[in-house]
Amino acid sequence: MNSNEDSPREQFLKLILIAVLLLISSASCGLPILVIHHLLSRRRREENKEKRLPTLNKWMSRISCFAGGVFLTVGFMNLFPDVLKAFEEAELHSDYPFASLCILVGFFVILLVEQVVTVIRQRDSASDQQNMFKTFTLLLAISLNSLCKGFALGLQTPYNQTVLMFLTLSLHKVVIGLCIGINLAKLQINDSPRSKTIFVQVSSVLTLALATPIGILIGLGLLGVGDLLALHITKAILHGIACGTFIFSVFCEILRDEVRPESTDQLVKLAWAFLGFVSMAVFIYFLPA
């Protein structure tokens, strides 16, 4: 057997890990959606919903700022180092900063897409369109990154390293899944059609849940292939684009919308964003390397 190929035991382990990651991603992303749905259903049955709904909106906005702080930290302390590492693995040694170039390409591509979507879909309400696009950019960035991480896990052959990488990915999935779920849950508060909201939420949860398993299956299928350089280059480019998309989403969508000069509760929102940053920074410090 080729030393780069998995034994039947390791292949079976990775198939089990695929199923577990599917459950973890779906549960962590779906939980905030179900909780907010339950709260909104209860509010609609109460007579004083006019007083309670603004309170729910206020807390959702604060939690969104917390998620923004988490995403900001993930972008600079997790995704950006991943991009640099991916370009090292791809053996793209050059004085030219190709990693930064890919990040900026990802940023400007999503900026262009946002402007095109804004022009084409002017019939939608501004709030509805903005929230849908925010969800799209976050989902795209996380899915690309998850696909690459799954690919790396699929190529991992030592049993102990596979288990350790799975545990790291699982913790990462829980935190990111909860934050994505919060953004998806906010769609229920807007005036979007119910069927459209449910479709976006279900498709988003499935996309996020399937990204890493698909990456693992790709990695498993390519084990034993002699030259993986082209695939490593592709992975590096995808990592860069994902990071650029992520940075755009955090700065130009989440934090920009929540911390505006005319918005209320600015200092409290800033405190929640800072709390998200500190929490994720501590989490990454204790995360296995």
Short mmCIF file of C-alpha atoms in Angstrom, two decimals:
data_model
loop_
_atom_site.label_atom_id
_atom_site.label_comp_id
_atom_site.label_asym_id
_atom_site.label_seq_id
_atom_site.Cartn_x
_atom_site.Cartn_y
_atom_site.Cartn_z
CA MET A 1 0.00 0.00 0.00
CA ASN A 2 1.23 3.49 -0.84
CA SER A 3 2.42 5.29 2.31
CA ASN A 4 0.29 8.27 1.31
CA GLU A 5 -2.89 6.19 1.20
CA ASP A 6 -5.27 5.62 4.08
CA SER A 7 -5.68 2.23 5.68
CA PRO A 8 -9.27 0.85 5.78
CA ARG A 9 -9.39 1.88 9.45
CA GLU A 10 -8.49 5.49 8.64
CA GLN A 11 -10.93 5.62 5.72
CA PHE A 12 -13.73 4.35 7.98
CA LEU A 13 -12.77 6.94 10.61
CA LYS A 14 -13.01 9.77 8.09
CA LEU A 15 -16.43 8.59 6.92
CA ILE A 16 -17.60 8.65 10.56
CA LEU A 17 -16.11 12.13 10.98
CA ILE A 18 -18.04 13.32 7.91
CA ALA A 19 -21.33 12.27 9.53
CA VAL A 20 -20.39 13.87 12.86
CA LEU A 21 -19.35 17.15 11.21
CA LEU A 22 -22.66 17.23 9.33
CA LEU A 23 -24.55 16.93 12.61
CA ILE A 24 -22.38 19.50 14.42
CA SER A 25 -22.67 22.08 11.63
CA SER A 26 -26.41 21.63 11.20
CA ALA A 27 -27.12 21.74 14.95
CA SER A 28 -24.93 24.76 15.75
CA CYS A 29 -26.25 26.75 12.78
CA GLY A 30 -29.87 25.71 13.23
CA LEU A 31 -30.10 26.31 16.99
CA PRO A 32 -30.24 30.16 16.87
CA ILE A 33 -32.81 29.98 14.07
CA LEU A 34 -35.09 27.70 16.11
CA VAL A 35 -34.67 29.80 19.28
CA ILE A 36 -35.54 33.08 17.51
CA HIS A 37 -38.45 31.40 15.71
CA HIS A 38 -39.81 30.25 19.08
CA LEU A 39 -39.40 33.72 20.61
CA LEU A 40 -41.10 35.43 17.67
CA SER A 41 -43.98 32.95 17.72
CA ARG A 42 -44.52 33.64 21.41
CA ARG A 43 -44.32 37.42 20.88
CA ARG A 44 -47.00 37.26 18.17
CA ARG A 45 -49.39 35.60 20.60
CA GLU A 46 -48.89 38.26 23.25
CA GLU A 47 -50.86 41.48 23.38
CA ASN A 48 -47.85 43.71 24.13
CA LYS A 49 -45.72 42.56 21.20
CA GLU A 50 -45.29 46.19 20.10
CA LYS A 51 -43.26 46.78 23.26
CA ARG A 52 -41.42 43.46 23.26
CA LEU A 53 -40.39 43.25 19.59
CA PRO A 54 -38.14 46.35 19.73
CA THR A 55 -36.44 44.78 22.77
CA LEU A 56 -35.85 41.59 20.79
CA ASN A 57 -34.48 43.64 17.87
CA LYS A 58 -32.14 45.50 20.23
CA TRP A 59 -30.72 42.27 21.66
CA MET A 60 -30.43 40.69 18.22
CA SER A 61 -28.45 43.75 17.13
CA ARG A 62 -26.11 43.39 20.11
CA ILE A 63 -25.61 39.68 19.49
CA SER A 64 -24.94 40.49 15.83
CA CYS A 65 -22.18 42.89 16.98
CA PHE A 66 -20.75 40.09 19.13
CA ALA A 67 -20.78 37.83 16.06
CA GLY A 68 -19.10 40.63 14.08
CA GLY A 69 -16.30 40.75 16.65
CA VAL A 70 -15.96 36.96 16.40
CA PHE A 71 -15.85 37.07 12.58
CA LEU A 72 -13.33 39.93 12.59
CA THR A 73 -11.01 37.90 14.83
CA VAL A 74 -11.49 34.77 12.74
CA GLY A 75 -10.59 36.71 9.60
CA PHE A 76 -7.30 38.09 10.90
CA MET A 77 -6.21 35.37 13.36
CA ASN A 78 -7.47 32.26 11.56
CA LEU A 79 -8.24 32.80 7.88
CA PHE A 80 -5.31 35.10 7.08
CA PRO A 81 -2.72 32.70 8.62
CA ASP A 82 -4.47 29.90 6.68
CA VAL A 83 -3.90 31.82 3.44
CA LEU A 84 -0.18 32.28 4.18
CA LYS A 85 0.18 28.60 5.11
CA ALA A 86 -1.68 27.50 1.98
CA PHE A 87 0.65 29.52 -0.25
CA GLU A 88 3.66 27.97 1.51
CA GLU A 89 2.26 24.48 0.88
CA ALA A 90 1.70 25.42 -2.77
CA GLU A 91 5.42 26.33 -2.96
CA LEU A 92 4.63 29.76 -4.38
CA HIS A 93 7.82 31.39 -3.15
CA SER A 94 8.10 34.91 -4.51
CA ASP A 95 8.85 38.44 -3.37
CA TYR A 96 5.47 39.41 -4.79
CA PRO A 97 2.68 39.18 -2.15
CA PHE A 98 0.40 36.73 -3.99
CA ALA A 99 -1.50 35.90 -0.79
CA SER A 100 -2.47 39.54 -0.26
CA LEU A 101 -3.35 39.83 -3.96
CA CYS A 102 -5.85 36.95 -3.71
CA ILE A 103 -7.40 38.46 -0.57
CA LEU A 104 -7.89 41.81 -2.34
CA VAL A 105 -9.31 40.07 -5.43
CA GLY A 106 -11.85 38.33 -3.19
CA PHE A 107 -12.73 41.67 -1.57
CA PHE A 108 -13.27 43.53 -4.86
CA VAL A 109 -15.13 40.66 -6.55
CA ILE A 110 -17.72 40.63 -3.75
CA LEU A 111 -17.90 44.45 -3.82
CA LEU A 112 -18.65 44.27 -7.55
CA VAL A 113 -21.25 41.53 -7.03
CA GLU A 114 -22.95 43.64 -4.33
CA GLN A 115 -23.26 46.62 -6.68
CA VAL A 116 -24.63 44.45 -9.50
CA VAL A 117 -27.18 42.83 -7.17
CA THR A 118 -28.21 46.27 -5.88
CA VAL A 119 -28.89 47.51 -9.42
CA ILE A 120 -30.70 44.37 -10.62
CA ARG A 121 -32.88 43.80 -7.55
CA GLN A 122 -34.12 47.30 -6.81
CA ARG A 123 -37.67 45.98 -6.48
CA ASP A 124 -36.78 44.36 -3.15
CA SER A 125 -36.83 46.42 0.01
CA ALA A 126 -33.43 47.82 0.98
CA SER A 127 -33.43 46.01 4.31
CA ASP A 128 -34.43 42.68 2.78
CA GLN A 129 -31.84 42.92 0.02
CA GLN A 130 -29.09 43.99 2.41
CA ASN A 131 -29.68 41.13 4.84
CA MET A 132 -29.87 38.54 2.06
CA PHE A 133 -26.59 39.72 0.56
CA LYS A 134 -24.92 39.82 3.98
CA THR A 135 -25.92 36.19 4.48
CA PHE A 136 -24.65 35.28 1.01
CA THR A 137 -21.20 36.81 1.50
CA LEU A 138 -20.72 35.23 4.93
CA LEU A 139 -21.86 31.86 3.64
CA LEU A 140 -19.58 32.04 0.60
CA ALA A 141 -16.52 32.90 2.68
CA ILE A 142 -17.14 30.26 5.36
CA SER A 143 -18.04 27.57 2.80
CA LEU A 144 -14.87 28.13 0.76
CA ASN A 145 -12.76 28.04 3.91
CA SER A 146 -14.57 24.94 5.21
CA LEU A 147 -14.08 23.21 1.85
CA CYS A 148 -10.33 23.84 2.05
CA LYS A 149 -10.14 22.67 5.68
CA GLY A 150 -12.05 19.52 4.78
CA PHE A 151 -9.67 18.93 1.87
CA ALA A 152 -6.71 19.17 4.27
CA LEU A 153 -8.39 16.74 6.67
CA GLY A 154 -9.08 14.30 3.84
CA LEU A 155 -5.39 14.32 2.88
CA GLN A 156 -4.33 13.75 6.49
CA THR A 157 -3.04 10.18 6.94
CA PRO A 158 -1.68 9.74 10.53
CA TYR A 159 -4.53 8.56 12.80
CA ASN A 160 -3.65 10.84 15.75
CA GLN A 161 -3.30 13.94 13.57
CA THR A 162 -6.63 13.19 11.89
CA VAL A 163 -8.44 13.00 15.26
CA LEU A 164 -6.75 16.19 16.53
CA MET A 165 -7.60 18.09 13.35
CA PHE A 166 -11.20 16.86 13.59
CA LEU A 167 -11.52 18.13 17.18
CA THR A 168 -10.13 21.51 16.13
CA LEU A 169 -12.53 21.69 13.18
CA SER A 170 -15.47 20.71 15.38
CA LEU A 171 -14.81 23.51 17.88
CA HIS A 172 -14.39 25.93 14.99
CA LYS A 173 -17.66 24.72 13.43
CA VAL A 174 -19.63 25.21 16.65
CA VAL A 175 -18.51 28.83 17.12
CA ILE A 176 -18.85 29.84 13.47
CA GLY A 177 -22.10 27.89 13.06
CA LEU A 178 -23.71 29.73 15.98
CA CYS A 179 -22.65 33.11 14.58
CA ILE A 180 -23.92 32.26 11.08
CA GLY A 181 -27.14 31.01 12.64
CA ILE A 182 -27.61 34.35 14.41
CA ASN A 183 -27.36 36.20 11.09
CA LEU A 184 -29.80 33.77 9.48
CA ALA A 185 -32.18 34.15 12.42
CA LYS A 186 -32.30 37.93 11.89
CA LEU A 187 -34.02 37.32 8.55
CA GLN A 188 -37.13 36.23 10.48
CA ILE A 189 -37.47 39.67 12.08
CA ASN A 190 -37.63 41.44 8.71
CA ASP A 191 -40.70 41.63 6.48
CA SER A 192 -39.40 39.04 4.00
CA PRO A 193 -41.93 36.46 2.74
CA ARG A 194 -41.96 33.48 5.09
CA SER A 195 -41.37 30.92 2.31
CA LYS A 196 -38.38 32.90 1.01
CA THR A 197 -36.87 33.19 4.50
CA ILE A 198 -37.25 29.47 5.18
CA PHE A 199 -35.70 28.59 1.81
CA VAL A 200 -32.69 30.84 2.45
CA GLN A 201 -32.22 29.47 5.97
CA VAL A 202 -32.50 25.78 5.01
CA SER A 203 -30.26 26.11 1.93
CA SER A 204 -27.69 28.09 3.94
CA VAL A 205 -27.56 25.51 6.75
CA LEU A 206 -27.19 22.67 4.23
CA THR A 207 -24.46 24.51 2.29
CA LEU A 208 -22.50 25.23 5.45
CA ALA A 209 -22.94 21.67 6.74
CA LEU A 210 -21.90 20.02 3.46
CA ALA A 211 -18.83 22.17 2.66
CA THR A 212 -16.34 20.40 4.96
CA PRO A 213 -17.57 16.84 4.21
CA ILE A 214 -17.27 17.53 0.48
CA GLY A 215 -13.72 18.76 1.05
CA ILE A 216 -12.92 15.59 3.02
CA LEU A 217 -14.29 13.40 0.21
CA ILE A 218 -12.19 15.29 -2.36
CA GLY A 219 -9.10 14.81 -0.20
CA LEU A 220 -9.87 11.10 0.25
CA GLY A 221 -10.33 10.65 -3.48
CA LEU A 222 -6.98 12.29 -4.21
CA LEU A 223 -4.91 10.34 -1.69
CA GLY A 224 -2.16 8.45 -3.46
CA VAL A 225 -2.12 10.84 -6.43
CA GLY A 226 1.48 11.69 -7.15
CA ASP A 227 1.41 15.41 -7.94
CA LEU A 228 -0.91 17.55 -5.82
CA LEU A 229 0.82 20.85 -6.55
CA ALA A 230 -1.95 22.17 -8.81
CA LEU A 231 -4.55 21.30 -6.18
CA HIS A 232 -2.54 23.02 -3.44
CA ILE A 233 -2.31 26.13 -5.63
CA THR A 234 -6.08 26.04 -6.18
CA LYS A 235 -6.63 25.62 -2.44
CA ALA A 236 -4.35 28.59 -1.71
CA ILE A 237 -6.24 30.81 -4.16
CA LEU A 238 -9.61 29.75 -2.70
CA HIS A 239 -8.33 30.47 0.82
CA GLY A 240 -7.30 33.97 -0.30
CA ILE A 241 -10.64 34.71 -1.97
CA ALA A 242 -12.50 33.39 1.09
CA CYS A 243 -10.48 35.65 3.37
CA GLY A 244 -11.15 38.71 1.18
CA THR A 245 -14.86 37.90 1.10
CA PHE A 246 -14.86 37.47 4.86
CA ILE A 247 -13.17 40.81 5.49
CA PHE A 248 -15.63 42.55 3.16
CA SER A 249 -18.58 40.96 4.94
CA VAL A 250 -17.36 41.99 8.40
CA PHE A 251 -16.35 45.57 7.61
CA CYS A 252 -18.84 46.51 4.87
CA GLU A 253 -21.89 44.53 5.99
CA ILE A 254 -22.06 43.52 9.67
CA LEU A 255 -20.18 46.20 11.62
CA ARG A 256 -21.07 49.01 9.20
CA ASP A 257 -24.78 48.30 9.56
CA GLU A 258 -24.74 47.95 13.34
CA VAL A 259 -22.36 50.77 14.38
CA ARG A 260 -23.66 53.79 12.48
CA PRO A 261 -23.61 57.42 13.68
CA GLU A 262 -27.42 57.54 13.67
CA SER A 263 -27.88 54.18 15.42
CA THR A 264 -28.76 53.93 19.10
CA ASP A 265 -26.83 52.04 21.74
CA GLN A 266 -23.51 52.63 19.97
CA LEU A 267 -21.21 52.16 22.97
CA VAL A 268 -23.07 49.05 24.09
CA LYS A 269 -22.82 47.58 20.59
CA LEU A 270 -19.10 48.39 20.47
CA ALA A 271 -18.68 46.65 23.83
CA TRP A 272 -20.41 43.55 22.47
CA ALA A 273 -18.18 43.57 19.37
CA PHE A 274 -15.10 43.88 21.59
CA LEU A 275 -16.38 41.01 23.75
CA GLY A 276 -16.70 38.89 20.60
CA PHE A 277 -13.12 39.75 19.63
CA VAL A 278 -11.74 38.90 23.10
CA SER A 279 -13.73 35.66 23.31
CA MET A 280 -12.53 34.42 19.92
CA ALA A 281 -8.94 35.52 20.53
CA VAL A 282 -8.87 33.51 23.78
CA PHE A 283 -10.56 30.58 22.02
CA ILE A 284 -7.94 30.57 19.24
CA TYR A 285 -5.12 30.75 21.84
CA PHE A 286 -6.28 27.50 23.45
CA LEU A 287 -7.16 25.85 20.13
CA PRO A 288 -4.76 23.02 19.18
CA ALA A 289 -2.22 24.16 16.60
#
